[in-house]
């Protein structure tokens, strides 16, 4: 209409020139940077159009980087949590036979100590000369 790209038209311009949608917040930032108080970029002002295109490309790259970083952070977080769960589960599985063995050994030791105390009590309390039941 008026020979200028307005804020509303910048998004369409970016879509046509870059074949991508750019987030509205990025377009707003670009417009504030390029328009510098004017009502838009004149279509016959090639340096302003180039500046606009460059700023939009930078905004697009930043949006892509941000999206990739977010995905990478999310994946690392998921792997860390998943890996933690896996390693704990594997450790429990590995410890399970060892733990059972230690529990059996501890139980056997307790049983030996109990029998030893029982025999000591029988010896201590058995009257001299009477059988004490240890044979």
Coordinates of C-alpha atoms in Angstrom, one line a residue:
X1 CA 0.0 0.0 0.0
X2 CA 2.2 2.9 1.2
X3 CA 5.5 1.7 -0.2
X4 CA 6.8 0.5 3.2
X5 CA 7.0 -2.8 5.0
X6 CA 5.1 -2.4 8.3
X7 CA 5.5 -4.6 11.4
X8 CA 2.7 -6.9 10.2
X9 CA 4.2 -7.2 6.8
X10 CA 7.7 -8.1 8.0
X11 CA 6.6 -11.6 9.1
X12 CA 5.3 -12.2 5.6
X13 CA 8.5 -10.8 4.1
X14 CA 10.6 -13.1 6.2
X15 CA 8.4 -16.1 5.2
X16 CA 8.8 -15.3 1.5
X17 CA 12.5 -14.3 1.7
X18 CA 13.8 -17.0 4.1
X19 CA 11.1 -19.7 3.7
X20 CA 10.7 -19.9 7.4
X21 CA 8.4 -18.5 10.1
X22 CA 10.2 -16.4 12.7
X23 CA 8.8 -16.1 16.2
X24 CA 6.8 -12.9 16.8
X25 CA 9.0 -11.8 19.6
X26 CA 12.0 -11.9 17.2
X27 CA 10.2 -10.0 14.5
X28 CA 9.2 -7.4 17.1
X29 CA 12.9 -7.1 18.1
X30 CA 14.0 -6.8 14.5
X31 CA 11.4 -4.2 13.8
X32 CA 12.5 -2.1 16.8
X33 CA 16.1 -2.4 15.6
X34 CA 15.6 -1.6 11.9
X35 CA 12.6 0.8 12.0
X36 CA 14.2 3.1 14.6
X37 CA 11.0 4.9 15.3
X38 CA 9.7 5.0 11.7
X39 CA 6.5 3.4 10.5
X40 CA 8.3 0.8 8.5
X41 CA 11.1 0.1 5.9
X42 CA 10.7 1.7 2.5
X43 CA 10.6 -0.8 -0.2
X44 CA 12.9 1.3 -2.4
X45 CA 15.5 1.6 0.4
X46 CA 17.7 -1.4 -0.5
X47 CA 20.2 -0.9 2.4
X48 CA 17.3 -0.9 4.9
X49 CA 15.8 -4.0 3.2
X50 CA 19.2 -5.7 3.3
X51 CA 19.6 -4.7 7.0
X52 CA 16.1 -6.1 7.6
X53 CA 16.9 -9.4 5.8
X54 CA 20.1 -9.8 7.7
X55 CA 18.5 -9.1 11.0
X56 CA 15.7 -11.6 10.2
X57 CA 18.3 -14.2 9.2
X58 CA 20.1 -13.6 12.5
X59 CA 16.8 -13.9 14.4
X60 CA 16.0 -17.1 12.5
X61 CA 19.4 -18.6 13.3
X62 CA 19.1 -17.6 16.9
X63 CA 15.6 -19.2 17.1
X64 CA 17.0 -22.4 15.6
X65 CA 20.0 -22.4 18.0
X66 CA 17.7 -21.8 20.9
X67 CA 15.4 -24.6 19.8
X68 CA 18.3 -27.0 19.3
X69 CA 19.8 -26.1 22.6
X70 CA 16.5 -26.6 24.3
X71 CA 16.2 -30.0 22.6
X72 CA 19.8 -30.9 23.6
X73 CA 19.3 -29.9 27.2
X74 CA 16.0 -31.9 27.3
X75 CA 17.7 -34.9 25.8
X76 CA 20.7 -34.7 28.2
X77 CA 18.3 -34.3 31.2
X78 CA 16.3 -37.3 30.0
X79 CA 19.4 -39.4 29.5
X80 CA 20.9 -38.4 32.8
X81 CA 17.6 -39.3 34.6
X82 CA 17.2 -42.5 32.5
X83 CA 20.9 -43.4 32.9
X84 CA 20.6 -42.8 36.7
X85 CA 17.6 -45.0 36.9
X86 CA 19.3 -47.7 34.8
X87 CA 22.5 -47.6 36.7
X88 CA 20.7 -47.9 40.0
X89 CA 18.6 -50.8 38.7
X90 CA 21.7 -52.5 37.3
X91 CA 23.5 -51.9 40.6
X92 CA 20.6 -53.4 42.5
X93 CA 20.6 -56.4 40.2
X94 CA 24.4 -56.9 40.6
X95 CA 24.2 -56.3 44.3
X96 CA 21.2 -58.7 44.7
X97 CA 23.2 -62.0 44.6
X98 CA 26.0 -60.5 46.7
X99 CA 23.5 -59.1 49.1
X100 CA 21.7 -62.4 49.5
X101 CA 25.1 -64.1 50.1
X102 CA 26.0 -61.5 52.7
X103 CA 22.6 -61.9 54.4
X104 CA 23.0 -65.8 54.4
X105 CA 26.5 -65.4 55.8
X106 CA 25.3 -63.0 58.5
X107 CA 22.4 -65.2 59.4
X108 CA 24.8 -68.3 59.6
X109 CA 27.2 -66.3 61.8
X110 CA 24.4 -65.2 64.1
X111 CA 23.2 -68.8 64.3
X112 CA 26.8 -70.0 65.2
X113 CA 27.1 -67.3 67.9
X114 CA 23.7 -68.2 69.3
X115 CA 24.6 -71.9 69.5
X116 CA 28.0 -71.0 71.1
X117 CA 26.3 -68.9 73.8
X118 CA 23.8 -71.7 74.4
X119 CA 26.6 -74.2 74.9
X120 CA 28.5 -71.8 77.1
X121 CA 25.4 -71.4 79.3
X122 CA 24.9 -75.2 79.4
X123 CA 28.5 -75.7 80.6
X124 CA 28.3 -72.8 83.1
X125 CA 25.0 -73.9 84.7
X126 CA 25.4 -77.7 84.4
X127 CA 26.2 -79.2 87.8
X128 CA 29.6 -80.8 88.1
X129 CA 29.6 -84.4 87.3
X130 CA 26.3 -84.5 85.5
X131 CA 26.2 -84.9 81.7
X132 CA 25.8 -81.5 80.0
X133 CA 24.4 -82.7 76.7
X134 CA 27.4 -81.6 74.6
X135 CA 28.4 -85.0 73.4

